[in-house]
Short mmCIF file of C-alpha atoms in Angstrom, two decimals:
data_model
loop_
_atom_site.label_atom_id
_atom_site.label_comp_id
_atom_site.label_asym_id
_atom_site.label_seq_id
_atom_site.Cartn_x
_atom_site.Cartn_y
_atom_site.Cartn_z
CA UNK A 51 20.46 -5.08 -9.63
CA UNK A 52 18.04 -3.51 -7.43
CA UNK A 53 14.71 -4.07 -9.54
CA UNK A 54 16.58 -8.03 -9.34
CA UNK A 55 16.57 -7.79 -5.84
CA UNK A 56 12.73 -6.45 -5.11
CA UNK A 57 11.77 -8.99 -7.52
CA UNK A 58 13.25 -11.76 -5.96
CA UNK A 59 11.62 -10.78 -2.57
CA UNK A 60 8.41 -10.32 -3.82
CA UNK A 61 8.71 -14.15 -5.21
CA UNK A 62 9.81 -15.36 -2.05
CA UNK A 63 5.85 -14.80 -0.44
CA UNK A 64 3.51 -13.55 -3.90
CA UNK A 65 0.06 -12.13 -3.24
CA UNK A 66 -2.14 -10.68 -5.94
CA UNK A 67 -4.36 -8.22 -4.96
CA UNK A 68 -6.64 -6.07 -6.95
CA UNK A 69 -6.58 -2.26 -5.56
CA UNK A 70 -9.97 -0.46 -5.37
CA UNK A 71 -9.02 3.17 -5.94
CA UNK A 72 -11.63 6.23 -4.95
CA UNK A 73 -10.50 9.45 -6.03
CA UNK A 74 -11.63 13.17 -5.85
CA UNK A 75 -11.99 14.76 -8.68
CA UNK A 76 -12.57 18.35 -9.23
CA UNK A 77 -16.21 19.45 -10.58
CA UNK A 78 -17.56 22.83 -10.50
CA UNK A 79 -17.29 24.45 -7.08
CA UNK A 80 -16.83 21.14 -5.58
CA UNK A 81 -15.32 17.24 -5.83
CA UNK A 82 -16.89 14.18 -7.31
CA UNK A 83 -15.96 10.80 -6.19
CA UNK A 84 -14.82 8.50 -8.68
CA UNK A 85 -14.37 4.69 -7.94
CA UNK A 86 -12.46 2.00 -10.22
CA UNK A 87 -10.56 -1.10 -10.07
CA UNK A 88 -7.60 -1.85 -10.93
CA UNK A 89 -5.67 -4.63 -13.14
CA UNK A 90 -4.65 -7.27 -10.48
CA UNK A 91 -0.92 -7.10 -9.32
CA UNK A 92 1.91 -9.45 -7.43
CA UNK A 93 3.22 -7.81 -4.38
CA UNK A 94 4.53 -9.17 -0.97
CA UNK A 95 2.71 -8.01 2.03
CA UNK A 96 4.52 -8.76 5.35
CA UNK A 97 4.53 -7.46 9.11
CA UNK A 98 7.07 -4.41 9.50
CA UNK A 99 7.54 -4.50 13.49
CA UNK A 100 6.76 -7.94 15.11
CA UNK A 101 7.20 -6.28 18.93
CA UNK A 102 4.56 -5.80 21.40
CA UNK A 103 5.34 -1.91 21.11
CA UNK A 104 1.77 -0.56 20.21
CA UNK A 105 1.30 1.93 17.99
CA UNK A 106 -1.29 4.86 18.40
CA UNK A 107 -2.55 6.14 15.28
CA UNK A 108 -4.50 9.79 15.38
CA UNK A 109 -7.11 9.94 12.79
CA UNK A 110 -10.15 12.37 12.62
CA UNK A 111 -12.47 10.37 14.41
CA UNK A 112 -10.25 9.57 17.24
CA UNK A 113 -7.57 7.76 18.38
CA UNK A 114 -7.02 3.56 17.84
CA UNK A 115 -3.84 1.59 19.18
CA UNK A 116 -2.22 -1.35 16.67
CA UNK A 117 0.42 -3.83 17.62
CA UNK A 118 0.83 -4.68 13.78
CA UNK A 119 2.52 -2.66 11.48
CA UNK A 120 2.12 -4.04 7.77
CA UNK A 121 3.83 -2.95 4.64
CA UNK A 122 3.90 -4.00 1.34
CA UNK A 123 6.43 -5.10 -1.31
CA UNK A 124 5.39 -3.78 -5.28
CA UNK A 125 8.20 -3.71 -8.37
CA UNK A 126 8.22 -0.36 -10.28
CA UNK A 127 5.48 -0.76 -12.44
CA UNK A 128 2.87 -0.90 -9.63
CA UNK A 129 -0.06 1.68 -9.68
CA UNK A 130 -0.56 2.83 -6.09
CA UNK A 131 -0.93 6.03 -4.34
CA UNK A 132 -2.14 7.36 -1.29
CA UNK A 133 -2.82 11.39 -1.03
CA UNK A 134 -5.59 13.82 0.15
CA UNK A 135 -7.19 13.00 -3.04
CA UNK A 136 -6.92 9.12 -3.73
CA UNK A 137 -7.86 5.71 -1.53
CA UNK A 138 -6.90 2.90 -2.75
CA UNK A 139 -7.91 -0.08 -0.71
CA UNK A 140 -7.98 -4.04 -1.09
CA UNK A 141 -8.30 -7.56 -0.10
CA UNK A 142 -5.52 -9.77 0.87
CA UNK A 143 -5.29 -13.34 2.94
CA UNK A 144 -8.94 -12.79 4.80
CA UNK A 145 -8.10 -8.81 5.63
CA UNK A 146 -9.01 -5.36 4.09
CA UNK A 147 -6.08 -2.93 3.85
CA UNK A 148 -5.86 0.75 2.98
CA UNK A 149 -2.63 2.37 1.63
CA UNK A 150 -1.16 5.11 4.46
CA UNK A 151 1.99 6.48 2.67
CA UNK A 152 3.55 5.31 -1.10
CA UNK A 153 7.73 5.32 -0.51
CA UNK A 154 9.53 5.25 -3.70
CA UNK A 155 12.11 2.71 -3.85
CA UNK A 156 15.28 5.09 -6.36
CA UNK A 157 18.34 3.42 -7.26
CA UNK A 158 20.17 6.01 -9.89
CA UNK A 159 17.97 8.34 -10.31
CA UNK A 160 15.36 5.28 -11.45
CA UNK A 161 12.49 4.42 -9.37
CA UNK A 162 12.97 0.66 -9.15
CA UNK A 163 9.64 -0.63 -6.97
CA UNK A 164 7.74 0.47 -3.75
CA UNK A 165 7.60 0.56 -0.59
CA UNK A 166 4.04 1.05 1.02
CA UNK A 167 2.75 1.11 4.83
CA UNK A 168 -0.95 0.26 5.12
CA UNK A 169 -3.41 -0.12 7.62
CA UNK A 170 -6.01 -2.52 8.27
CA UNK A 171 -9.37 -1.33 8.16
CA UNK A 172 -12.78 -2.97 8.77
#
């Protein structure tokens, strides 16, 4: 019922994007940097919090202020992931996005899509 449910939102506003993925991988004493694309999927993108609440975000570099959090909508079968050792990026409607955190969507015991929070980078 659930997988019925994501699907049917993801329908209601479709975008396919194609993710970019960079990834460390280890080699010898240090990391190489692998880069790929991958197969095109449907997903919804939306805006999580339409308020004029900004948000500060802390990176290395600095800090930046957003008024615009966006998420995305992917069934279960979508490839994305976000950690110290992957990037996966993309194009959607004009903008590039980067993946922040991956949040597992589990009805009985069964992941049944995704939940992702992204940023919009330049």
């Amino acid at each position: 019922m659930r997988r019925r449910h994501i699907a049917w939102n993801i329908s209601q506003n479709p975008t396919q994007i194609a993710i970019r993925r960079k990834e460390k991988v280890r080699k010898g004493g240090g990391y190489d940097e692998i880069e790929r694309d991958l197969p095109p999927i449907i997903v919804r993108i939306f805006i999580q919090s339409r308020s004029q609440i900004t948000h500060e975000i802390s990176t290395l570099a600095g800090t930046k202020k957003t008024d615009k959090v966006y998420s995305l909508l992917a069934d279960e079968y979508a490839d994305i992931q976000a950690d110290t050792t992957v990037t996966d990026t993309f194009k959607a409607n004009g903008e590039d996005f980067q993946v922040v955190r991956v949040h597992p969507q589990v009805a009985d015991g069964q992941i049944v899509g995704y939940q992702v929070d992204l940023e919009r980078v330049n």
